[in-house]
Coordinates of C-alpha atoms (C1' of nucleotides) in Angstrom, one line a residue:
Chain A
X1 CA 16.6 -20.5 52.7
X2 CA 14.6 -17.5 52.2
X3 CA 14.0 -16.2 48.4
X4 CA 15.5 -13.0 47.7
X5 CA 14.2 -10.8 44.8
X6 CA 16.4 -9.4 42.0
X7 CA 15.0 -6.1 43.8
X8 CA 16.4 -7.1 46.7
X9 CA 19.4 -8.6 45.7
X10 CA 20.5 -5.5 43.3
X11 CA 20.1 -3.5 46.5
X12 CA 21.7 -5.3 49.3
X13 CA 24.7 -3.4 51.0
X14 CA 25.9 -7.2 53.2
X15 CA 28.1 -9.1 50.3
X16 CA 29.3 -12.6 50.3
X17 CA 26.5 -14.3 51.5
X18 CA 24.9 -17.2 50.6
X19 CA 21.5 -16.1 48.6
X20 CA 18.9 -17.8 46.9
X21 CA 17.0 -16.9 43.5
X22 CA 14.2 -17.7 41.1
X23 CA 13.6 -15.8 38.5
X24 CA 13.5 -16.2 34.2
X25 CA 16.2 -16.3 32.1
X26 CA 16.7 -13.2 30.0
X27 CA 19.7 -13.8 28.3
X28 CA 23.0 -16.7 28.4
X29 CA 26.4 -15.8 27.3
X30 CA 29.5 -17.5 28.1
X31 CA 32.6 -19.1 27.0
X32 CA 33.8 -22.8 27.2
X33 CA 34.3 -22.3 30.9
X34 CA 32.0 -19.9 32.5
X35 CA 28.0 -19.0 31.3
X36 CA 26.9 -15.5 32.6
X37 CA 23.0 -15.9 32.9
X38 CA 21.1 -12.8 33.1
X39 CA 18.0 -13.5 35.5
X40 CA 15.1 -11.4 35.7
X41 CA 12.0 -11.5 38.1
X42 CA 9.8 -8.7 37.1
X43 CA 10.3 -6.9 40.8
X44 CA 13.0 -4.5 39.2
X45 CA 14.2 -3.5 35.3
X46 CA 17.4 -4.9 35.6
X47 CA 18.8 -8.1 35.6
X48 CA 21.1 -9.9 37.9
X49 CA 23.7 -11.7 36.4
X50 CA 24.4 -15.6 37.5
X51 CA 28.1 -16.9 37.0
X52 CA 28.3 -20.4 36.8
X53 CA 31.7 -22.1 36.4
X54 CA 30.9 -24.9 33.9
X55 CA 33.1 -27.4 35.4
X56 CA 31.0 -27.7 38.9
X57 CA 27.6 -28.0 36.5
X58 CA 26.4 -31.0 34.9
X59 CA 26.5 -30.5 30.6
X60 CA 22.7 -32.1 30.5
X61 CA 21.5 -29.2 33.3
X62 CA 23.0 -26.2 31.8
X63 CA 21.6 -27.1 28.3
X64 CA 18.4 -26.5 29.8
X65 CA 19.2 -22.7 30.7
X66 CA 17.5 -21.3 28.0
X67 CA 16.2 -17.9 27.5
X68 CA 12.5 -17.7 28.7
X69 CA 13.2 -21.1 31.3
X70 CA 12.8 -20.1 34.6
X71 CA 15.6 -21.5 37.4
X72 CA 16.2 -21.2 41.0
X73 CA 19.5 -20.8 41.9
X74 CA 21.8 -21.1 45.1
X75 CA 25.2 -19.1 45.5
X76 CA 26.7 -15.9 46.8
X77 CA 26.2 -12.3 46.2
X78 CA 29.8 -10.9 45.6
X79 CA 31.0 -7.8 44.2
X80 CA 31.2 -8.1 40.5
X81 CA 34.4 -8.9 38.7
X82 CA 33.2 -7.7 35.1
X83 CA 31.9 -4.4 33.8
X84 CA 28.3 -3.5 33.6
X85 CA 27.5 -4.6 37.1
X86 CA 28.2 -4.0 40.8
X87 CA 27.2 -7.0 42.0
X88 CA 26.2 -11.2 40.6
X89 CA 25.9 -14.5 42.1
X90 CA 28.6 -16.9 42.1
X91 CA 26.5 -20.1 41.1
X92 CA 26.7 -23.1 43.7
X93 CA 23.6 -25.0 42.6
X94 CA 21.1 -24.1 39.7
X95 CA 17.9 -25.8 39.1
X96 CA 15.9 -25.6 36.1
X97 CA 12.2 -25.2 37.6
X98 CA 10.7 -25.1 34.2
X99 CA 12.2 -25.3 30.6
X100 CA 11.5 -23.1 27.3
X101 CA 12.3 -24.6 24.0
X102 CA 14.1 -22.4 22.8
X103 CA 13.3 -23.2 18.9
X104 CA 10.1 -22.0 19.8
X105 CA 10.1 -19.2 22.7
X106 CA 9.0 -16.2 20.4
X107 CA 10.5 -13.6 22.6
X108 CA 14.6 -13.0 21.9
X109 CA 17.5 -11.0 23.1
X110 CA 17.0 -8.5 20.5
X111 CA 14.3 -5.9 20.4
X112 CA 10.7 -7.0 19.1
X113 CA 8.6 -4.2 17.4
X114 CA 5.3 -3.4 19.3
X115 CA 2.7 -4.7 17.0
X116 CA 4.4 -8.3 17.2
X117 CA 4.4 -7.6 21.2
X118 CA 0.7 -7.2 21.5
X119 CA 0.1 -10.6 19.7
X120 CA 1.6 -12.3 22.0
X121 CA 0.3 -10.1 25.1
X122 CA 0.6 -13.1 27.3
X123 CA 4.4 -13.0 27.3
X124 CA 4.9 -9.3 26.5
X125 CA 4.9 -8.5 30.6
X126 CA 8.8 -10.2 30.4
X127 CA 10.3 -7.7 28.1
X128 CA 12.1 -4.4 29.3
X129 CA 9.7 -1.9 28.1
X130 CA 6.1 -3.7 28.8
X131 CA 7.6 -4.3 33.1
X132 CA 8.3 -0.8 33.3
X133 CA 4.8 0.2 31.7
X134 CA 2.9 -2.3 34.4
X135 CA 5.1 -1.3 37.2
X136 CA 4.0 2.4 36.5
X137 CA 0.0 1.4 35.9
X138 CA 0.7 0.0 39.5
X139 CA 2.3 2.5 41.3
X140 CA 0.2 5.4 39.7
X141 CA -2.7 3.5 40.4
X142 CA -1.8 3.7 44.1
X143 CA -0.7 7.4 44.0
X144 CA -4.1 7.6 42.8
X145 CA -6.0 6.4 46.1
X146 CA -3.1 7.9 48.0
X147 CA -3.9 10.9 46.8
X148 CA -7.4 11.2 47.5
X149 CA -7.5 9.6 50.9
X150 CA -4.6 12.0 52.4
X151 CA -7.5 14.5 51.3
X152 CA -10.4 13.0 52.2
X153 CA -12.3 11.5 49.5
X154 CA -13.4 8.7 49.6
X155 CA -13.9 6.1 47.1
X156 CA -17.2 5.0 45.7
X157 CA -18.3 2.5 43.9
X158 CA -20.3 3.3 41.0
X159 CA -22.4 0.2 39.1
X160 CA -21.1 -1.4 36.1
X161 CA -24.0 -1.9 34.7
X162 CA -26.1 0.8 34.3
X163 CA -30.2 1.6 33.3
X164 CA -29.7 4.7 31.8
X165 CA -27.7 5.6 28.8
X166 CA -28.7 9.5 29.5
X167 CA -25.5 10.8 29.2
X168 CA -24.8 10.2 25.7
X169 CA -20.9 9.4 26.2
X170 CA -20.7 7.1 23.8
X171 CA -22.2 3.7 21.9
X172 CA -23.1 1.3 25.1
X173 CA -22.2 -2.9 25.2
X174 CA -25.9 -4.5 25.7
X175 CA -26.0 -6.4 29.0
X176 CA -28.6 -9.5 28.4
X177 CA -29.5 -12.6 29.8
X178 CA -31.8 -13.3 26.7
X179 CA -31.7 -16.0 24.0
X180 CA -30.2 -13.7 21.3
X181 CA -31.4 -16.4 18.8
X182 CA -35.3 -16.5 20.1
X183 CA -35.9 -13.5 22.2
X184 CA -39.1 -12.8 23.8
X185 CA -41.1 -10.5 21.8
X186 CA -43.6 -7.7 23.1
X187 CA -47.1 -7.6 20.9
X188 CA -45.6 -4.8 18.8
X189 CA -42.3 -7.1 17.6
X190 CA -39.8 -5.7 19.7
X191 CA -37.1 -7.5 22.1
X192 CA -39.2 -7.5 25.1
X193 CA -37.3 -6.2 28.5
X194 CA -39.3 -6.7 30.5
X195 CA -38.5 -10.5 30.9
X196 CA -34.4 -9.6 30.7
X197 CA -32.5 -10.8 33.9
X198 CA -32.8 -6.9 35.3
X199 CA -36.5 -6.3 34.0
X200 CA -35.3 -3.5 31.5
X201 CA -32.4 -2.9 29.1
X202 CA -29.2 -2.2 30.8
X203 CA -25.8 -1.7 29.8
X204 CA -21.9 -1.6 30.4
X205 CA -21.3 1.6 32.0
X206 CA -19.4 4.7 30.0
X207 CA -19.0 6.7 33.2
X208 CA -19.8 6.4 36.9
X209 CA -20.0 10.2 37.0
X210 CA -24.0 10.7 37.8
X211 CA -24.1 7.8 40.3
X212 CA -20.7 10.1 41.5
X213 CA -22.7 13.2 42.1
X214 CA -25.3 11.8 44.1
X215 CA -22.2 10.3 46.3
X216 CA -20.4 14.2 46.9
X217 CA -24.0 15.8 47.2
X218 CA -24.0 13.6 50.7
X219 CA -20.5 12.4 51.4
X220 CA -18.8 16.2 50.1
X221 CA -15.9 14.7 48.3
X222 CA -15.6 11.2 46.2
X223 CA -14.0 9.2 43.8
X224 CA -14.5 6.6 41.5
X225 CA -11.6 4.3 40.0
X226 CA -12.7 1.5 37.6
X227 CA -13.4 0.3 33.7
X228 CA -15.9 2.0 31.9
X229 CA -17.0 0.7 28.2
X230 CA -17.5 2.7 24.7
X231 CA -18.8 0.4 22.2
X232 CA -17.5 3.0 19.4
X233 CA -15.8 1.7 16.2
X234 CA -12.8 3.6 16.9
X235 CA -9.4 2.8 15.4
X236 CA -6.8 5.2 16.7
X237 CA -4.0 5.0 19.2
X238 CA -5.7 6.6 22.0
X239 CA -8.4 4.5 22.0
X240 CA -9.9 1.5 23.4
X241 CA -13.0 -0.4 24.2
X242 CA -12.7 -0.9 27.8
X243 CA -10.8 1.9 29.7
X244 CA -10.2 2.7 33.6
X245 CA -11.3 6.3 34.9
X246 CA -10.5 8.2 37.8
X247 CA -13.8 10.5 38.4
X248 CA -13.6 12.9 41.2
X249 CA -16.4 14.9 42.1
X250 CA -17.2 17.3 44.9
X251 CA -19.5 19.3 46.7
X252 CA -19.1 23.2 47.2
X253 CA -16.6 23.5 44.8
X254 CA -16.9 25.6 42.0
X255 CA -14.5 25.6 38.6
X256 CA -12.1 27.0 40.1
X257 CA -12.1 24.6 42.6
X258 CA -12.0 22.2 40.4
X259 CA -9.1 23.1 38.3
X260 CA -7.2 23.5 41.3
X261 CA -8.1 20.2 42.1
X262 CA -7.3 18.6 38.7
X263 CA -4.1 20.6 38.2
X264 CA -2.5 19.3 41.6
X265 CA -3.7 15.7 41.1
X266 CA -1.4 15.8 37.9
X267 CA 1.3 16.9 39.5
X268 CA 1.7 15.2 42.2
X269 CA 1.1 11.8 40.0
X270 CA 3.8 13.2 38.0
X271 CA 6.2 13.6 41.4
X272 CA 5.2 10.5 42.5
X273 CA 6.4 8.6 39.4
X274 CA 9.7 10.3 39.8
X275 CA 10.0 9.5 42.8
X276 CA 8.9 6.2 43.0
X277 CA 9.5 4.7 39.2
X278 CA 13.2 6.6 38.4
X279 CA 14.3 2.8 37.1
X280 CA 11.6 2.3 35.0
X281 CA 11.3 5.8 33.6
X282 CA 15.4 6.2 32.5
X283 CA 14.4 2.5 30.7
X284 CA 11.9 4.4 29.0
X285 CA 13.4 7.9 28.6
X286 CA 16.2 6.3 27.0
X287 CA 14.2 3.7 25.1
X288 CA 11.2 4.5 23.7
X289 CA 11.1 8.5 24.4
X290 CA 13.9 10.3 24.3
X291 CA 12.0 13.7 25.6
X292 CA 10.2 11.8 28.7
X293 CA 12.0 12.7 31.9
X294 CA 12.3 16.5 30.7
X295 CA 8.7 16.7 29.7
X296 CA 7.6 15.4 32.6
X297 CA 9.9 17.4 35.0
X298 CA 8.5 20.9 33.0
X299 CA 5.0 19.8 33.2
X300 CA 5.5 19.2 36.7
X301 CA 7.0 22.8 37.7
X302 CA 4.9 24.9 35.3
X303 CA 1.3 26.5 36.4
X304 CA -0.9 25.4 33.6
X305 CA -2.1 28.1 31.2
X306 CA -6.3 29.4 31.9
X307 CA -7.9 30.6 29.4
X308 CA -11.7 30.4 28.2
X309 CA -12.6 29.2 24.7
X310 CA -13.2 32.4 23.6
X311 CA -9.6 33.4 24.2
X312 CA -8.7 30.3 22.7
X313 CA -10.3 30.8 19.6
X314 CA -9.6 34.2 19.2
X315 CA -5.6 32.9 19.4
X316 CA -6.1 30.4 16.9
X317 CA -7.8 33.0 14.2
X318 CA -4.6 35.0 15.3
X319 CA -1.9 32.5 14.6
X320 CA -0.1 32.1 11.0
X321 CA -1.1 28.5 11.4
X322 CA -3.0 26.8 8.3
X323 CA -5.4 24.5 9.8
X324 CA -7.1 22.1 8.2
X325 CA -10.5 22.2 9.7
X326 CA -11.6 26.1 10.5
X327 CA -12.1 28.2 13.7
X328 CA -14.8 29.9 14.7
X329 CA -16.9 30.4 17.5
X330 CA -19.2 27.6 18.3
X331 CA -17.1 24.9 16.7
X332 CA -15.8 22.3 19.1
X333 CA -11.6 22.6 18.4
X334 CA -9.9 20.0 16.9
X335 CA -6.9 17.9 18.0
X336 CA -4.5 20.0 15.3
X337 CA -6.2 23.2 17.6
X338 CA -5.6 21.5 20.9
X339 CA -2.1 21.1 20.1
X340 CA -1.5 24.0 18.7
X341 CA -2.3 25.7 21.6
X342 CA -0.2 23.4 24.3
X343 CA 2.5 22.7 21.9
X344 CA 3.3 25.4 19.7
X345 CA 1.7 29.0 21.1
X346 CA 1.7 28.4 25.2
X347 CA 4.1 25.6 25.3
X348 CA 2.8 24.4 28.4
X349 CA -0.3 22.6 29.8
X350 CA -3.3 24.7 29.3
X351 CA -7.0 24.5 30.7
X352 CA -9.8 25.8 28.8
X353 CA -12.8 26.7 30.0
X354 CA -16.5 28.3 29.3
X355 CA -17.3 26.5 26.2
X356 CA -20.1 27.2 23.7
X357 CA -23.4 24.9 25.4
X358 CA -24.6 23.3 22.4
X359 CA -21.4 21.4 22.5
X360 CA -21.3 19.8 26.1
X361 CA -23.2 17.9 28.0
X362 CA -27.0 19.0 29.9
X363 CA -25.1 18.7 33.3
X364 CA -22.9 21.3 32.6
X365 CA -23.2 24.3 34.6
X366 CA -24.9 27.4 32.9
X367 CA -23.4 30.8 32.6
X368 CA -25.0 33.7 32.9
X369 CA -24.7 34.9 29.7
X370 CA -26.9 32.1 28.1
X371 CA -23.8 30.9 25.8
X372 CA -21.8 29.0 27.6
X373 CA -21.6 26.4 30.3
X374 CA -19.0 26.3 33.2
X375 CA -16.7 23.6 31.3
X376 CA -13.0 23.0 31.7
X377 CA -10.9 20.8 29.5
X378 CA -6.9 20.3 30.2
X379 CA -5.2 19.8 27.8
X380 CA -1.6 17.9 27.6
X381 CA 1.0 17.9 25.3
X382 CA 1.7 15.0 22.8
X383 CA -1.9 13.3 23.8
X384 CA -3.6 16.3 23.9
X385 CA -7.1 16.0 26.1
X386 CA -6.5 14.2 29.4
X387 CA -9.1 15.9 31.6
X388 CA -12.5 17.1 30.9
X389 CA -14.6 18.2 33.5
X390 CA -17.1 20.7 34.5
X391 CA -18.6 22.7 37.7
X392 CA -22.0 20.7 37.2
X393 CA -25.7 22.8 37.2
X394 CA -27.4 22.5 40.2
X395 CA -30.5 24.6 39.8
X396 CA -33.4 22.2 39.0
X397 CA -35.0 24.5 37.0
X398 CA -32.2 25.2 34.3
X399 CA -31.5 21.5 34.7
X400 CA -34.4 20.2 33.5
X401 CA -34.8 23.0 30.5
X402 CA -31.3 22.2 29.2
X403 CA -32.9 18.2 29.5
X404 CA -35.6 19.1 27.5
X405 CA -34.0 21.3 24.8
X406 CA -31.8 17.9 24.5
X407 CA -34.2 15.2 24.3
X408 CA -32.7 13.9 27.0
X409 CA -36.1 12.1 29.2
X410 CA -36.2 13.5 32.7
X411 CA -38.2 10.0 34.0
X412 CA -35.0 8.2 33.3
X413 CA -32.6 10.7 35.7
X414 CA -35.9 11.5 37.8
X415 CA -32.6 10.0 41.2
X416 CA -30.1 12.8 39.5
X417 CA -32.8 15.6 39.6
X418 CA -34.0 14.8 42.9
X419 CA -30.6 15.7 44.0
X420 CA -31.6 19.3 42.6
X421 CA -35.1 19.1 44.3
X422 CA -33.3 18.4 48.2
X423 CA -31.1 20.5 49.2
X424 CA -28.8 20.9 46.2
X425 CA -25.1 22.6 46.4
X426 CA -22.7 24.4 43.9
X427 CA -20.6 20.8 43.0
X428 CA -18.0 19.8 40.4
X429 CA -15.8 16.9 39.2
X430 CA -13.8 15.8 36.0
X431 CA -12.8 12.7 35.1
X432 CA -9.7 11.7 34.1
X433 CA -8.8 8.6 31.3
X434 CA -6.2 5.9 33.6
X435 CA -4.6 5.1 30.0
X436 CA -4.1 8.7 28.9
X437 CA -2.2 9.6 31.8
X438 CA 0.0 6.3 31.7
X439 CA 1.1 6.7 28.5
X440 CA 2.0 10.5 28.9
X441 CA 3.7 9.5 31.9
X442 CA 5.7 6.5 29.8
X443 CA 5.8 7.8 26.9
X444 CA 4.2 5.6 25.1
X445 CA 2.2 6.1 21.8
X446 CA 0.0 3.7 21.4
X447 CA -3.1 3.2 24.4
X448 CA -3.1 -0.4 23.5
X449 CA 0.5 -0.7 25.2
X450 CA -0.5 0.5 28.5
X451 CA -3.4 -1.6 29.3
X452 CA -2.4 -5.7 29.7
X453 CA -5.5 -7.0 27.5
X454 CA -6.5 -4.4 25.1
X455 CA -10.1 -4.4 23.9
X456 CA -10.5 -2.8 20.6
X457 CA -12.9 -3.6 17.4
X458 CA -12.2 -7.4 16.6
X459 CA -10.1 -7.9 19.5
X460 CA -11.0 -9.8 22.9
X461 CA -8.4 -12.9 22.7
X462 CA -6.7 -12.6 26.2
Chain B
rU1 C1' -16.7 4.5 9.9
rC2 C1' -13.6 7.4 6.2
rC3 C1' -8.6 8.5 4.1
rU4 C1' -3.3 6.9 3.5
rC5 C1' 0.5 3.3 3.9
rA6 C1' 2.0 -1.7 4.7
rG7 C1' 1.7 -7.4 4.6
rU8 C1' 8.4 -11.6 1.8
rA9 C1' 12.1 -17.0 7.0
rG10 C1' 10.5 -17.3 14.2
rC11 C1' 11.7 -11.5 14.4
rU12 C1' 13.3 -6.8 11.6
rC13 C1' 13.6 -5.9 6.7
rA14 C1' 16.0 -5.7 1.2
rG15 C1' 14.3 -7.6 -3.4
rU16 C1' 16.0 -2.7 -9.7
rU17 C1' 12.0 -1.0 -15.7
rG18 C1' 7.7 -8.0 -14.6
rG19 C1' 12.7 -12.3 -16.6
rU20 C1' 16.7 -18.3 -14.3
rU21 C1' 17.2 -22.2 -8.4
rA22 C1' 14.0 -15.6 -3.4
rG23 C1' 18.4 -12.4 0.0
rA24 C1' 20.6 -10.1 4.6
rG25 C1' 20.9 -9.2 9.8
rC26 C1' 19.1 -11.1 14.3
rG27 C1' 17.1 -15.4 16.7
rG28 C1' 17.5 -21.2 16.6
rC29 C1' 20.8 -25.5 16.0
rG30 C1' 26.2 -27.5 15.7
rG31 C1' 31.2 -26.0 16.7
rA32 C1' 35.4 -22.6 18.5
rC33 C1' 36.8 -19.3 22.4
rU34 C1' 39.7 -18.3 30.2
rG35 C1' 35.0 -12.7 32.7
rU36 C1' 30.8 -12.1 28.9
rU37 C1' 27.5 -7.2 28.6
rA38 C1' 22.2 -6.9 22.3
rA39 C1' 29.6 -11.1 23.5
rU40 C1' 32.7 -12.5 19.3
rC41 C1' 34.2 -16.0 15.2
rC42 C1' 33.1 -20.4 11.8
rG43 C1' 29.3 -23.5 10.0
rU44 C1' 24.0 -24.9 9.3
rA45 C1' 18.7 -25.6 8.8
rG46 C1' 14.5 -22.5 7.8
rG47 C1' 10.0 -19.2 2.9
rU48 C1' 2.9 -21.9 -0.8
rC49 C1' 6.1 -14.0 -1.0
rG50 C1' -1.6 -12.2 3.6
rU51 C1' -6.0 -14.8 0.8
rA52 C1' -8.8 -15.4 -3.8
rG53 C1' -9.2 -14.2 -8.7
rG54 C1' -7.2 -11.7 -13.2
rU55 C1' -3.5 -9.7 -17.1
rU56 C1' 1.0 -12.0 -19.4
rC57 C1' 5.3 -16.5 -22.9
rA58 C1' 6.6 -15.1 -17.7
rA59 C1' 4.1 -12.1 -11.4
rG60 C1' 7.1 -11.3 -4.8
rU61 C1' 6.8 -7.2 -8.6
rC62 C1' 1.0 -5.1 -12.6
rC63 C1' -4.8 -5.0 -11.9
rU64 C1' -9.4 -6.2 -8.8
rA65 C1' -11.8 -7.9 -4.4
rC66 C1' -11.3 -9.4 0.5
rC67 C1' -8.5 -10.1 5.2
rU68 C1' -5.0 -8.3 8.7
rG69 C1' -1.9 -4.4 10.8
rA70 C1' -0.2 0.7 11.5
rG71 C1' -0.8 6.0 11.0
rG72 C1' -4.2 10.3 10.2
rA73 C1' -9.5 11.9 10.8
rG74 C1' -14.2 11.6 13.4
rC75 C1' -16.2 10.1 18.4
rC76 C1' -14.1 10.9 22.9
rA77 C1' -11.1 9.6 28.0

RNA sequence: UCCUCAGUAGCUCAGUUGGUUAGAGCGGCGGACUGUUAAUCCGUAGGUCGUAGGUUCAAGUCCUACCUGAGGAGCCA
C-alpha cells in the first residue's frame, strides 16, 4: 500500500478506506480501552489522530508508542466520532519503526520556551511553532524565484568567496588553506599570500551585489539568492553570522524603478504566504503573535510612504518624541527614528530616500546637488530596516572620485569600473535580508528562530 | 564590543529581613478510568541551587571574578 501523508489524509474527501501512515508521535492519551495517538509528519501543522482499540493490540507493542517514537500504521480513515477532529484512523495494525525513551526525549506535550528550543536545534523542526517557520522559509523561498522568473530575471550566481573586501559591509571570515600554526612568511614578517590556495587573501563573501552589477549591465535584469557572512561581534535578535540575501539588480532602472520593484516584491511575498501558508500562519497568529495576520493583511493593501531623509528628519525634529540619540541633518537615524516613523507618525511601511553621502556606500548614485546619493531604505514595522538599496552611479568619473575620497583602491574594483568605462547604463538593485522578511512574515522575534543552524559569536554546534 | 537583567529538578518557575531535612506545576514512572483533545484522578522517583573564591556561628539568599543565556545599543540585512 501506498503511504499517505497527514497532508493528504487530513484532506481526503473518499472516507472508509483502508490507508496507511508513518509519521512521529506527538502525543498518547487514552483510557483502559482505547489510546488516541496524535501522529504528526511534518507535511501539515496538524495532527491526525490514530484510534487504537487496546484489546486487538499486543500490551508489549503499545508500550512502545511513546511521544517522539515514530510508527507506521494500517487502518481506515472514517469520519471522527470525538470532538476536535473531522476525521482519524481506526487502527488495524501499528508498527513501531523506531522507539524514543521517553525518560529521556527532551521535547514534551507542553510548550518549551525558545531558548531551550535552539539547544536542541536538531529536534526543534517537530514542534508546532519551528514546522510552521520552515514550511514558510520554504515556500517564501520559492515565491522568491517565482517571482523573478515570471519577470524575467534571472538568477546568478555570485562567488562565495570573494578577493575583494571593497565594499566595506562588514568584518569578513578569512578563507585559507595555510598552516595557521607555521604560515609562510614574506621578507617583511607578514602572512605571505601569495602561496595561499587562491594566490591572495580571500574571504567569505558579505554581498554578491558588485559581482550582481556586472550580471544586469549584460543580462538587464538578475538576481542573486544565497548566504552571505559578517564576521561582526553582534549580539542582538536580528542578527547572525551567516545570513541568506535576495539581491536584485537591474539595468535602466532608475530609483524609482527600483522602489517599484522592491515595494511589489513585498507584497506579493506577503500574498503568497497567505495564500499558500494560511495553516501555518493561524498557528502562529494565534501562538506566538497575536497581531500577525492583520499586520500582514495592512502591509499588504497599503502603498508604502516616500519620503527623502530630509523630510524625514525634518518630521522627527517636529515630533513631541524624546529621543535618545539626536536628529539632525547628516546623522544616520537610529532604530528608535526608524520606528518612530513606520510605527508611530505614518503607521505604515515607508521608503526613505536621498540620504546624506558621507553615510552610504561609494556605489551610490550621486545627486546633483553634491549632498546626497540616490539611496532608498524601506523600512518595516516591528523589524524596522528590511531593504536597503540604491540607483547605483554609473559615470566613471564620479565613480572613481567618490573611490578616492574613500580610500577605497580602484586596482582592486579595476572589473566594477570597467563596467563604467564600456558602455555603462542608469542601473539599480537592493538587497533584501531572507531572515528579516521570514520573521516579519512569522512573527517571530528572534532571527536565530528562523534559520535551522544559527551562526552567531561562540555558536557553530549543528 | 558596551549597558541591563537572569542562571534553583528533564522543562517552566517560586523560595520572605541570611536561620532546621530546598518547593510547585508540567513531563517521566506505577496505578485507576468505556471517545480522549495541553484528558482527568491517585501514588512515586528526581536537585553538588551556573563555576570558583570570599564575608558570616550560619549562604539558594550578601560580596568579587569568570562562564552561559536573554533584552537594549552599536554595526548592519
Amino acid at each position: 500500500m501506498k503511504r499517505s501523508t497527514v497532508k493528504e489524509l487530513l484532506r481526503a474527501t473518499e472516507k472508509d478506506k483502508q490507508v496507511l501512515l508513518k509519521g512521529w508521535v506527538r502525543t498518547r492519551r487514552g483510557n483502559n480501552q482505547l489510546a488516541f495517538i496524535a501522529v504528526n509528519d511534518g507535511t501539515i501543522i496538524h495532527n491526525i489522530q490514530v484510534v487504537a482499540d487496546l484489546a486487538s493490540f499486543s500490551e508489549e507493542e503499545m508500550k512502545r508508542v511513546t511521544t517522539g517514537s515514530s510508527i507506521s500504521v494500517i487502518g481506515t480513515l472514517v469520519e471522527s466520532m470525538g470532538k476536535g477532529q473531522n476525521v482519524e484512523i481506526q487502527a488495524k495494525e501499528i508498527e513501531v519503526l523506531g522507539d524514543s525513551d521517553p525518560e529521556v526525549y527532551p521535547l514534551q506535550k507542553k510548550g518549551h520556551s525558545f531558548e531551550f528550543l535552539r539547544e536542541i536545534a536538531h529536534l526543534r523542526f517537530r514542534t508546532n511553532t519551528f514546522g510552521a517557520v520552515f514550511r514558510i522559509r520554504h515556500a517564501l523561498a520559492y515565491a522568491i524565484h517565482k517571482y523573478y522568473n515570471d519577470k524575467g530575471f534571472f538568477y546568478l550566481h555570485t562567488p562565495i568567496v570573494t578577493a575583494s573586501d571593497a565594499e566595506g559591509a562588514g568584518a569578513m571570515f578569512r578563507v585559507s588553506t595555510l598552516d595557521p600554526k607555521n604560515p609562510p612568511l614574506s621578507k617583511e614578517g607578514e602572512v605571505d599570500y601569495s602561496q595561499d590556495f587562491f594566490g591572495r587573501p580571500t574571504n567569505l563573501t558579505v554581498s554578491g551585489q558588485l559581482e550582481g552589477e556586472l550580471g544586469a549591465l549584460a543580462l538587464s535584469s538578475i538576481y542573486t539568492f544565497g548566504p552571505t557572512f559578517r564576521a561582526e561581534n553582534s549580539n542582538t535578535p536580528r542578527h547572525v553570522a551567516e545570513f541568506w540575501m535576495i539581491e536584485p539588480e537591474m539595468a535602466f532602472y532608475d530609483i524609482t524603478d527600483n522602489m517599484d520593484l522592491a515595494e511589489d516584491f513585498l507584497k506579493y511575498l506577503i500574498q503568497y504566504t497567505l495564500e499558500h501558508c494560511m495553516d501555518d500562519l493561524e498557528f502562529l497568529n494565534k501562538m506566538v503573535d497575536k497581531g500577525l495576520l492583520e499586520r500582514l493583511n495592512f502591509v499588504q493593501k497599503q502603498p508604502f510612504e516616500r519620503k527623502s531623509y530630509t523630510e524625514a528628519v525634518e518630521i522627527l525634529k517636529k515630533s513631541d518624541k524624546k529621543f535618545e540619540f539626536p536628529v539632525k541633518w547628516g546623522l544616520d537615524l537610529q532604530a528608535e527614528h526608524e520606528r518612530y516613523l513606520v510605527e508611530e507618525h505614518y503607521k505604515r511601511p515607508v521608503i526613505l530616500t536621498d540620504y546624506p553621502r558621507d553615510i552610504k556606500a561609494f556605489y551610490m548614485k550621486q545627486n546633483d546637488d553634491g549632498k546626497t546619493v540616490r539611496a532608498m531604505d524601506v523600512l518595516f514595522p516591528t523589524i524596522g530596516e528590511i531593504i536597503g538599496g540604491s540607483q547605483r552611479e554609473e559615470e566613471l568619473d564620479k565613480l572613481q572620485n567618490r573611490m578616492k575620497e574613500m580610500n577605497i583602491p580602484e586596482d582592486e574594483l579595476w572589473w566594477y569600473l570597467e563596467t563604467r568605462k564600456f558602455g555603462t547604463v542608469e542601473h539599480s538593485g537592493f538587497g533584501l535580508g531572507f531572515e528579516r522578511l521570514i520573521m516579519f512574515i512569522t512573527g517571530m522575534s528572534n532571527i536565530r528562530d528562523v534559520i535551522p543552524f544559527p551562526r552567531t559569536p561562540g555558536h557553530a554546534e549543528f
